Amino acid sequence: MLKFSGWRYDCFRPPKQPARAMHPASFRPSLRSVIAALLPVAACYAQWLCWPVIRPLIWFFFYPVVFFSSWLGGPGAGLTATVLATGLAWWFFMNPVHVLAKPSPVLYLNAGLFLVMGGLFTLFHERLRRATRRAAEAEAAAARRAADAELREQGELLDRMSRLAKVGGWAFDVATLKGSWSDEVARIHDLDPSIQPDARSAIGFYLEEDRPVIAEAVRKAIEEACPYDLELRLVSARGVTKWVHTIGRPILQDGRVVRVQGALQDITDRMRIERDLRDSELRHRATLEQRVAERTTELQAANGDLESFAYAVSHDLRAPLRAMGGFSQALLDDYGAVLAPEGREYLDHIITSSHRMGGLIDGILHLSRATRGELARVPVDLSALAEAVLADLAGSEPERHVRTQVQPGIRAQGDPRLLEAVVGNLVGNAWKYTSRTADASIQMDAVQEDGKRWVRIRDNGCGFDMAFADKLFKPFQRLHRQDEFPGLGIGLATVHRIVRRHGGEIKAVSAPGRGACFYLSLPMPETAEAS
Amino acid sequence: MNPLSILMVEDNREDEMLTLRSLQKAHLGNAVDVVRDGQQALDFLFREGEFQDRPGTDLPAFVLLDLGLPRLGGLDVLARIRADPRTSTLPVVIFTSSSEEEDRLASALRGANSFVRKPIEFAAFAERVARLGIYWLAVNERPGGAR
């Protein structure tokens, strides 16, 4: 290609690839030489056309043409063009024209000068060309050295990285099973990097139990082009067992696997850390479980103690009380006649007190039962329970007139016996604390508030002062005097415990003389309510 | 032949006295044998140990059995009574201060004929004892009963 760009000799750039030498384009330099050698003909024709104008400048076109030819075509073409130009000028432009007869001596001198100049041009260009070529070669060599250095540096970097990550690459040829591997792969095998393996011997390094796995994976990679990714153990040349992560990728050519290449990483450290971690986790869990078991045992023991205590209370505290009341009664029956009225009154006090203490014991038992034992979880109809309690109360005190209103179908999920105690206590309280109200009324309904369903039990009885509300659910705490409303102070404490055990909530709103309203949230039955 | 007697197994002297008083008040004059613990109760029934030579050959009309007894507990006594062919049909009334469901269930499962709780109020207590006595002495008929 004739490409002129400044003073550069593109055609003499060193060929980048030797293969190009066989290309048809390689004939170009000789073609260029021919063209260059024949350029004086074109110059001669051009001068012929312009002759009337430039006459008598015989060499007008031939000097530049010879200069150009020697630049374009090299020394041979330059010299040929010089001789040819001399001949053409002699023949066509020297007087007398078209004859080889001797012209004037001046013309000889001119022709001789032209020949010398042509030779000089050729020499000049040849030297320039050589200098350019040397410079280009030097430049190319420098570039090659730089590239080599960079390659070496990258190789070293890769090697350092390989060592650090303990990972290397390998490949083998399917036809010959001959392979190659990177230094790090050799190091993982504790082999000298100069030893290049074949696929069979490489598989032989794997631990005997793992060998069938890798052999099968390699077979599938070759025959079915299946890649693999395995974590296996190998035994190095020094007999060290190592965990390795091996990845294999089949390389296909024309639908056949020709090579398998992959990577191998030493993951012994990782596996050890993982195993240590797993072991410590197992140990930790075992300790934790043991601790939980111990605590559970302790808790069960404590619960057992509590139960036997409650049982003892129920059984052993009652007998002396019964004796106190019973013998007082016997005294009254047998010797009442010989006692002064005051003495009989004292005995009455003993009897009443023993009854009251019996009630307290029963209350404590109820309270303790509310927190003991298995909690049943079945649907319970609270409305029906409330109706039953109200019917009982009305039966026991037929002289009272209380307006009652119970919304039907209020249900909860829980223990029937305990929920009966809850409803019994709350409705019983409403009944008790409305005993001094003229137009007594008790209502039970369900409302939705704060995203929860609340069961409300309302009365218009004497109520209580909210300032003492914190005492409401504590055992043996009462907000009314015994002579106003008798009671033990255990009912609401029991209710509170039962509701809490069910995962529910209880709260109360009241004001003295304005009635009380108890809010109860309990788990809803799982099945949709029938009504 | 002896009229029907009652065997009371009771370690609490006050309860014993109150029970006897209640029976008396109910005009039930039958003999009441009182033992203080479970082992004594079994010895009495099977004529063993200190009761080897006790007078009378019959078994009582019924046993009034407390649960919380020293040495052998009431439930164990009940089990032994039921296990022995001589006493397997003997009526046993559990008479206890306990109001525990567990005790009610255990008694019923071991074959108690009745479970009666001792009320704290003496009036109620006396009434229950009287009813018990009348029922088991006069109303109930038992197999092989010496009537």
PDB file of N, CA and C in Angstrom, chain B residues 34-113:
ATOM      1  N   VAL B  34     -61.985 -47.691 116.073  1.00  0.00           N
ATOM      2  CA  VAL B  34     -61.139 -46.615 115.543  1.00  0.00           C
ATOM      3  C   VAL B  34     -59.682 -47.094 115.487  1.00  0.00           C
ATOM      4  N   VAL B  35     -59.072 -46.953 114.301  1.00  0.00           N
ATOM      5  CA  VAL B  35     -57.625 -47.190 114.191  1.00  0.00           C
ATOM      6  C   VAL B  35     -56.974 -45.915 113.696  1.00  0.00           C
ATOM      7  N   ARG B  36     -55.637 -45.796 113.952  1.00  0.00           N
ATOM      8  CA  ARG B  36     -54.988 -44.492 113.751  1.00  0.00           C
ATOM      9  C   ARG B  36     -54.141 -44.408 112.478  1.00  0.00           C
ATOM     10  N   ASP B  37     -53.848 -45.527 111.893  1.00  0.00           N
ATOM     11  CA  ASP B  37     -53.094 -45.422 110.633  1.00  0.00           C
ATOM     12  C   ASP B  37     -53.459 -46.560 109.694  1.00  0.00           C
ATOM     13  N   GLY B  38     -52.904 -46.512 108.515  1.00  0.00           N
ATOM     14  CA  GLY B  38     -53.264 -47.458 107.456  1.00  0.00           C
ATOM     15  C   GLY B  38     -52.893 -48.896 107.787  1.00  0.00           C
ATOM     16  N   GLN B  39     -51.723 -49.074 108.389  1.00  0.00           N
ATOM     17  CA  GLN B  39     -51.282 -50.421 108.710  1.00  0.00           C
ATOM     18  C   GLN B  39     -52.209 -51.058 109.740  1.00  0.00           C
ATOM     19  N   GLN B  40     -52.574 -50.251 110.737  1.00  0.00           N
ATOM     20  CA  GLN B  40     -53.504 -50.732 111.768  1.00  0.00           C
ATOM     21  C   GLN B  40     -54.825 -51.140 111.134  1.00  0.00           C
ATOM     22  N   ALA B  41     -55.269 -50.352 110.171  1.00  0.00           N
ATOM     23  CA  ALA B  41     -56.542 -50.638 109.508  1.00  0.00           C
ATOM     24  C   ALA B  41     -56.484 -52.008 108.846  1.00  0.00           C
ATOM     25  N   LEU B  42     -55.400 -52.284 108.132  1.00  0.00           N
ATOM     26  CA  LEU B  42     -55.276 -53.579 107.451  1.00  0.00           C
ATOM     27  C   LEU B  42     -55.156 -54.711 108.471  1.00  0.00           C
ATOM     28  N   ASP B  43     -54.361 -54.473 109.535  1.00  0.00           N
ATOM     29  CA  ASP B  43     -54.215 -55.486 110.587  1.00  0.00           C
ATOM     30  C   ASP B  43     -55.571 -55.807 111.208  1.00  0.00           C
ATOM     31  N   PHE B  44     -56.358 -54.751 111.421  1.00  0.00           N
ATOM     32  CA  PHE B  44     -57.677 -54.951 112.022  1.00  0.00           C
ATOM     33  C   PHE B  44     -58.540 -55.808 111.109  1.00  0.00           C
ATOM     34  N   LEU B  45     -58.599 -55.439 109.846  1.00  0.00           N
ATOM     35  CA  LEU B  45     -59.475 -56.145 108.912  1.00  0.00           C
ATOM     36  C   LEU B  45     -59.047 -57.598 108.732  1.00  0.00           C
ATOM     37  N   PHE B  46     -57.735 -57.808 108.640  1.00  0.00           N
ATOM     38  CA  PHE B  46     -57.251 -59.170 108.348  1.00  0.00           C
ATOM     39  C   PHE B  46     -56.830 -59.935 109.613  1.00  0.00           C
ATOM     40  N   ARG B  47     -57.134 -59.343 110.782  1.00  0.00           N
ATOM     41  CA  ARG B  47     -56.796 -59.996 112.061  1.00  0.00           C
ATOM     42  C   ARG B  47     -55.308 -60.339 112.123  1.00  0.00           C
ATOM     43  N   GLU B  48     -54.541 -59.385 111.966  1.00  0.00           N
ATOM     44  CA  GLU B  48     -53.093 -59.597 112.022  1.00  0.00           C
ATOM     45  C   GLU B  48     -52.494 -58.685 113.077  1.00  0.00           C
ATOM     46  N   GLY B  49     -51.225 -58.952 113.397  1.00  0.00           N
ATOM     47  CA  GLY B  49     -50.478 -58.107 114.324  1.00  0.00           C
ATOM     48  C   GLY B  49     -51.210 -57.949 115.648  1.00  0.00           C
ATOM     49  N   GLU B  50     -51.367 -56.685 116.064  1.00  0.00           N
ATOM     50  CA  GLU B  50     -51.965 -56.425 117.369  1.00  0.00           C
ATOM     51  C   GLU B  50     -53.444 -56.803 117.407  1.00  0.00           C
ATOM     52  N   PHE B  51     -54.077 -56.980 116.207  1.00  0.00           N
ATOM     53  CA  PHE B  51     -55.495 -57.318 116.182  1.00  0.00           C
ATOM     54  C   PHE B  51     -55.722 -58.811 115.916  1.00  0.00           C
ATOM     55  N   GLN B  52     -54.676 -59.622 116.151  1.00  0.00           N
ATOM     56  CA  GLN B  52     -54.753 -61.059 115.896  1.00  0.00           C
ATOM     57  C   GLN B  52     -55.927 -61.705 116.645  1.00  0.00           C
ATOM     58  N   ASP B  53     -56.120 -61.227 117.878  1.00  0.00           N
ATOM     59  CA  ASP B  53     -57.123 -61.882 118.717  1.00  0.00           C
ATOM     60  C   ASP B  53     -58.306 -60.973 118.984  1.00  0.00           C
ATOM     61  N   ARG B  54     -58.592 -60.084 118.068  1.00  0.00           N
ATOM     62  CA  ARG B  54     -59.690 -59.149 118.354  1.00  0.00           C
ATOM     63  C   ARG B  54     -60.995 -59.940 118.398  1.00  0.00           C
ATOM     64  N   PRO B  55     -61.876 -59.525 119.309  1.00  0.00           N
ATOM     65  CA  PRO B  55     -63.153 -60.231 119.399  1.00  0.00           C
ATOM     66  C   PRO B  55     -63.998 -59.951 118.171  1.00  0.00           C
ATOM     67  N   GLY B  56     -64.927 -60.823 117.922  1.00  0.00           N
ATOM     68  CA  GLY B  56     -65.805 -60.622 116.764  1.00  0.00           C
ATOM     69  C   GLY B  56     -65.164 -61.195 115.535  1.00  0.00           C
ATOM     70  N   THR B  57     -65.969 -61.732 114.650  1.00  0.00           N
ATOM     71  CA  THR B  57     -65.435 -62.371 113.456  1.00  0.00           C
ATOM     72  C   THR B  57     -65.777 -61.573 112.213  1.00  0.00           C
ATOM     73  N   ASP B  58     -66.790 -60.722 112.293  1.00  0.00           N
ATOM     74  CA  ASP B  58     -67.302 -60.062 111.094  1.00  0.00           C
ATOM     75  C   ASP B  58     -66.439 -58.895 110.652  1.00  0.00           C
ATOM     76  N   LEU B  59     -66.606 -58.591 109.394  1.00  0.00           N
ATOM     77  CA  LEU B  59     -66.042 -57.346 108.880  1.00  0.00           C
ATOM     78  C   LEU B  59     -67.022 -56.234 109.226  1.00  0.00           C
ATOM     79  N   PRO B  60     -66.552 -54.994 109.297  1.00  0.00           N
ATOM     80  CA  PRO B  60     -67.485 -53.891 109.574  1.00  0.00           C
ATOM     81  C   PRO B  60     -68.478 -53.696 108.426  1.00  0.00           C
ATOM     82  N   ALA B  61     -69.549 -52.953 108.701  1.00  0.00           N
ATOM     83  CA  ALA B  61     -70.540 -52.643 107.666  1.00  0.00           C
ATOM     84  C   ALA B  61     -69.885 -51.782 106.586  1.00  0.00           C
ATOM     85  N   PHE B  62     -69.038 -50.846 107.016  1.00  0.00           N
ATOM     86  CA  PHE B  62     -68.268 -50.044 106.046  1.00  0.00           C
ATOM     87  C   PHE B  62     -67.047 -49.449 106.724  1.00  0.00           C
ATOM     88  N   VAL B  63     -66.115 -48.996 105.897  1.00  0.00           N
ATOM     89  CA  VAL B  63     -64.898 -48.371 106.427  1.00  0.00           C
ATOM     90  C   VAL B  63     -64.956 -46.875 106.114  1.00  0.00           C
ATOM     91  N   LEU B  64     -64.744 -46.080 107.141  1.00  0.00           N
ATOM     92  CA  LEU B  64     -64.663 -44.622 106.957  1.00  0.00           C
ATOM     93  C   LEU B  64     -63.166 -44.300 106.916  1.00  0.00           C
ATOM     94  N   LEU B  65     -62.678 -44.002 105.729  1.00  0.00           N
ATOM     95  CA  LEU B  65     -61.227 -43.957 105.525  1.00  0.00           C
ATOM     96  C   LEU B  65     -60.748 -42.546 105.201  1.00  0.00           C
ATOM     97  N   ASP B  66     -59.844 -42.065 106.035  1.00  0.00           N
ATOM     98  CA  ASP B  66     -59.209 -40.756 105.767  1.00  0.00           C
ATOM     99  C   ASP B  66     -58.084 -40.987 104.748  1.00  0.00           C
ATOM    100  N   LEU B  67     -57.729 -39.948 104.024  1.00  0.00           N
ATOM    101  CA  LEU B  67     -56.670 -40.128 103.017  1.00  0.00           C
ATOM    102  C   LEU B  67     -55.288 -39.852 103.583  1.00  0.00           C
ATOM    103  N   GLY B  68     -55.158 -38.741 104.317  1.00  0.00           N
ATOM    104  CA  GLY B  68     -53.839 -38.367 104.831  1.00  0.00           C
ATOM    105  C   GLY B  68     -53.547 -39.099 106.125  1.00  0.00           C
ATOM    106  N   LEU B  69     -52.980 -40.309 105.980  1.00  0.00           N
ATOM    107  CA  LEU B  69     -52.721 -41.122 107.164  1.00  0.00           C
ATOM    108  C   LEU B  69     -51.230 -41.330 107.316  1.00  0.00           C
ATOM    109  N   PRO B  70     -50.765 -41.470 108.565  1.00  0.00           N
ATOM    110  CA  PRO B  70     -49.355 -41.810 108.730  1.00  0.00           C
ATOM    111  C   PRO B  70     -49.085 -43.252 108.277  1.00  0.00           C
ATOM    112  N   ARG B  71     -47.812 -43.555 108.072  1.00  0.00           N
ATOM    113  CA  ARG B  71     -47.383 -44.878 107.576  1.00  0.00           C
ATOM    114  C   ARG B  71     -48.053 -45.182 106.243  1.00  0.00           C
ATOM    115  N   LEU B  72     -49.033 -46.036 106.233  1.00  0.00           N
ATOM    116  CA  LEU B  72     -49.666 -46.401 104.969  1.00  0.00           C
ATOM    117  C   LEU B  72     -50.806 -45.413 104.676  1.00  0.00           C
ATOM    118  N   GLY B  73     -50.761 -44.767 103.507  1.00  0.00           N
ATOM    119  CA  GLY B  73     -51.774 -43.767 103.172  1.00  0.00           C
ATOM    120  C   GLY B  73     -53.121 -44.386 102.837  1.00  0.00           C
ATOM    121  N   GLY B  74     -54.167 -43.540 102.880  1.00  0.00           N
ATOM    122  CA  GLY B  74     -55.534 -44.001 102.648  1.00  0.00           C
ATOM    123  C   GLY B  74     -55.703 -44.701 101.310  1.00  0.00           C
ATOM    124  N   LEU B  75     -55.091 -44.143 100.242  1.00  0.00           N
ATOM    125  CA  LEU B  75     -55.255 -44.745  98.915  1.00  0.00           C
ATOM    126  C   LEU B  75     -54.610 -46.121  98.848  1.00  0.00           C
ATOM    127  N   ASP B  76     -53.477 -46.288  99.570  1.00  0.00           N
ATOM    128  CA  ASP B  76     -52.807 -47.600  99.582  1.00  0.00           C
ATOM    129  C   ASP B  76     -53.660 -48.616 100.341  1.00  0.00           C
ATOM    130  N   VAL B  77     -54.247 -48.150 101.462  1.00  0.00           N
ATOM    131  CA  VAL B  77     -55.131 -49.031 102.234  1.00  0.00           C
ATOM    132  C   VAL B  77     -56.280 -49.496 101.343  1.00  0.00           C
ATOM    133  N   LEU B  78     -56.855 -48.536 100.607  1.00  0.00           N
ATOM    134  CA  LEU B  78     -57.977 -48.847  99.715  1.00  0.00           C
ATOM    135  C   LEU B  78     -57.563 -49.900  98.683  1.00  0.00           C
ATOM    136  N   ALA B  79     -56.378 -49.720  98.111  1.00  0.00           N
ATOM    137  CA  ALA B  79     -55.914 -50.656  97.091  1.00  0.00           C
ATOM    138  C   ALA B  79     -55.761 -52.057  97.685  1.00  0.00           C
ATOM    139  N   ARG B  80     -55.216 -52.127  98.910  1.00  0.00           N
ATOM    140  CA  ARG B  80     -55.004 -53.442  99.552  1.00  0.00           C
ATOM    141  C   ARG B  80     -56.338 -54.093  99.884  1.00  0.00           C
ATOM    142  N   ILE B  81     -57.295 -53.292 100.324  1.00  0.00           N
ATOM    143  CA  ILE B  81     -58.630 -53.834 100.647  1.00  0.00           C
ATOM    144  C   ILE B  81     -59.254 -54.443  99.393  1.00  0.00           C
ATOM    145  N   ARG B  82     -59.127 -53.705  98.270  1.00  0.00           N
ATOM    146  CA  ARG B  82     -59.739 -54.179  97.024  1.00  0.00           C
ATOM    147  C   ARG B  82     -59.010 -55.409  96.466  1.00  0.00           C
ATOM    148  N   ALA B  83     -57.703 -55.470  96.743  1.00  0.00           N
ATOM    149  CA  ALA B  83     -56.911 -56.560  96.168  1.00  0.00           C
ATOM    150  C   ALA B  83     -57.165 -57.889  96.888  1.00  0.00           C
ATOM    151  N   ASP B  84     -57.576 -57.830  98.144  1.00  0.00           N
ATOM    152  CA  ASP B  84     -57.761 -59.064  98.917  1.00  0.00           C
ATOM    153  C   ASP B  84     -59.174 -59.612  98.722  1.00  0.00           C
ATOM    154  N   PRO B  85     -59.311 -60.900  98.389  1.00  0.00           N
ATOM    155  CA  PRO B  85     -60.651 -61.452  98.137  1.00  0.00           C
ATOM    156  C   PRO B  85     -61.574 -61.367  99.363  1.00  0.00           C
ATOM    157  N   ARG B  86     -60.972 -61.351 100.558  1.00  0.00           N
ATOM    158  CA  ARG B  86     -61.817 -61.298 101.761  1.00  0.00           C
ATOM    159  C   ARG B  86     -62.514 -59.957 101.901  1.00  0.00           C
ATOM    160  N   THR B  87     -61.878 -58.920 101.372  1.00  0.00           N
ATOM    161  CA  THR B  87     -62.431 -57.577 101.596  1.00  0.00           C
ATOM    162  C   THR B  87     -62.765 -56.858 100.290  1.00  0.00           C
ATOM    163  N   SER B  88     -62.705 -57.591  99.191  1.00  0.00           N
ATOM    164  CA  SER B  88     -62.845 -56.901  97.901  1.00  0.00           C
ATOM    165  C   SER B  88     -64.209 -56.232  97.735  1.00  0.00           C
ATOM    166  N   THR B  89     -65.216 -56.707  98.441  1.00  0.00           N
ATOM    167  CA  THR B  89     -66.549 -56.096  98.282  1.00  0.00           C
ATOM    168  C   THR B  89     -66.917 -55.214  99.465  1.00  0.00           C
ATOM    169  N   LEU B  90     -65.968 -55.032 100.386  1.00  0.00           N
ATOM    170  CA  LEU B  90     -66.256 -54.223 101.578  1.00  0.00           C
ATOM    171  C   LEU B  90     -66.454 -52.748 101.202  1.00  0.00           C
ATOM    172  N   PRO B  91     -67.580 -52.162 101.600  1.00  0.00           N
ATOM    173  CA  PRO B  91     -67.779 -50.738 101.258  1.00  0.00           C
ATOM    174  C   PRO B  91     -66.741 -49.845 101.945  1.00  0.00           C
ATOM    175  N   VAL B  92     -66.147 -48.969 101.159  1.00  0.00           N
ATOM    176  CA  VAL B  92     -65.169 -48.028 101.710  1.00  0.00           C
ATOM    177  C   VAL B  92     -65.618 -46.615 101.364  1.00  0.00           C
ATOM    178  N   VAL B  93     -65.753 -45.786 102.389  1.00  0.00           N
ATOM    179  CA  VAL B  93     -66.129 -44.384 102.181  1.00  0.00           C
ATOM    180  C   VAL B  93     -64.913 -43.521 102.498  1.00  0.00           C
ATOM    181  N   ILE B  94     -64.474 -42.788 101.490  1.00  0.00           N
ATOM    182  CA  ILE B  94     -63.354 -41.872 101.723  1.00  0.00           C
ATOM    183  C   ILE B  94     -63.922 -40.628 102.407  1.00  0.00           C
ATOM    184  N   PHE B  95     -63.324 -40.302 103.543  1.00  0.00           N
ATOM    185  CA  PHE B  95     -63.801 -39.163 104.330  1.00  0.00           C
ATOM    186  C   PHE B  95     -62.587 -38.291 104.608  1.00  0.00           C
ATOM    187  N   THR B  96     -62.527 -37.167 103.912  1.00  0.00           N
ATOM    188  CA  THR B  96     -61.261 -36.414 103.922  1.00  0.00           C
ATOM    189  C   THR B  96     -61.490 -34.911 103.889  1.00  0.00           C
ATOM    190  N   SER B  97     -60.451 -34.176 104.268  1.00  0.00           N
ATOM    191  CA  SER B  97     -60.522 -32.710 104.165  1.00  0.00           C
ATOM    192  C   SER B  97     -60.215 -32.250 102.746  1.00  0.00           C
ATOM    193  N   SER B  98     -59.642 -33.147 101.948  1.00  0.00           N
ATOM    194  CA  SER B  98     -59.173 -32.753 100.620  1.00  0.00           C
ATOM    195  C   SER B  98     -60.328 -32.426  99.685  1.00  0.00           C
ATOM    196  N   SER B  99     -60.124 -31.374  98.902  1.00  0.00           N
ATOM    197  CA  SER B  99     -61.107 -31.064  97.861  1.00  0.00           C
ATOM    198  C   SER B  99     -60.449 -31.181  96.488  1.00  0.00           C
ATOM    199  N   GLU B 100     -59.326 -31.935  96.457  1.00  0.00           N
ATOM    200  CA  GLU B 100     -58.571 -32.045  95.207  1.00  0.00           C
ATOM    201  C   GLU B 100     -59.227 -33.023  94.241  1.00  0.00           C
ATOM    202  N   GLU B 101     -59.325 -32.588  93.004  1.00  0.00           N
ATOM    203  CA  GLU B 101     -59.864 -33.457  91.966  1.00  0.00           C
ATOM    204  C   GLU B 101     -59.029 -34.736  91.833  1.00  0.00           C
ATOM    205  N   GLU B 102     -57.719 -34.558  91.971  1.00  0.00           N
ATOM    206  CA  GLU B 102     -56.814 -35.709  91.890  1.00  0.00           C
ATOM    207  C   GLU B 102     -57.214 -36.801  92.874  1.00  0.00           C
ATOM    208  N   ASP B 103     -57.512 -36.382  94.115  1.00  0.00           N
ATOM    209  CA  ASP B 103     -57.874 -37.354  95.155  1.00  0.00           C
ATOM    210  C   ASP B 103     -59.203 -38.015  94.825  1.00  0.00           C
ATOM    211  N   ARG B 104     -60.156 -37.221  94.349  1.00  0.00           N
ATOM    212  CA  ARG B 104     -61.467 -37.786  93.984  1.00  0.00           C
ATOM    213  C   ARG B 104     -61.281 -38.859  92.919  1.00  0.00           C
ATOM    214  N   LEU B 105     -60.474 -38.502  91.902  1.00  0.00           N
ATOM    215  CA  LEU B 105     -60.275 -39.412  90.775  1.00  0.00           C
ATOM    216  C   LEU B 105     -59.550 -40.683  91.222  1.00  0.00           C
ATOM    217  N   ALA B 106     -58.467 -40.491  91.989  1.00  0.00           N
ATOM    218  CA  ALA B 106     -57.669 -41.642  92.431  1.00  0.00           C
ATOM    219  C   ALA B 106     -58.523 -42.580  93.280  1.00  0.00           C
ATOM    220  N   SER B 107     -59.349 -42.017  94.149  1.00  0.00           N
ATOM    221  CA  SER B 107     -60.209 -42.832  95.010  1.00  0.00           C
ATOM    222  C   SER B 107     -61.188 -43.640  94.178  1.00  0.00           C
ATOM    223  N   ALA B 108     -61.821 -42.960  93.225  1.00  0.00           N
ATOM    224  CA  ALA B 108     -62.809 -43.652  92.397  1.00  0.00           C
ATOM    225  C   ALA B 108     -62.142 -44.767  91.596  1.00  0.00           C
ATOM    226  N   LEU B 109     -60.949 -44.464  91.045  1.00  0.00           N
ATOM    227  CA  LEU B 109     -60.260 -45.462  90.225  1.00  0.00           C
ATOM    228  C   LEU B 109     -59.840 -46.678  91.044  1.00  0.00           C
ATOM    229  N   ARG B 110     -59.546 -46.476  92.342  1.00  0.00           N
ATOM    230  CA  ARG B 110     -59.129 -47.613  93.180  1.00  0.00           C
ATOM    231  C   ARG B 110     -60.326 -48.326  93.793  1.00  0.00           C
ATOM    232  N   GLY B 111     -61.515 -47.873  93.451  1.00  0.00           N
ATOM    233  CA  GLY B 111     -62.713 -48.620  93.855  1.00  0.00           C
ATOM    234  C   GLY B 111     -63.359 -48.162  95.146  1.00  0.00           C
ATOM    235  N   ALA B 112     -63.211 -46.852  95.482  1.00  0.00           N
ATOM    236  CA  ALA B 112     -63.929 -46.346  96.657  1.00  0.00           C
ATOM    237  C   ALA B 112     -65.425 -46.333  96.344  1.00  0.00           C
ATOM    238  N   ASN B 113     -66.236 -46.611  97.350  1.00  0.00           N
ATOM    239  CA  ASN B 113     -67.686 -46.602  97.101  1.00  0.00           C
ATOM    240  C   ASN B 113     -68.258 -45.203  97.198  1.00  0.00           C
TER     241      ASN B 113
END
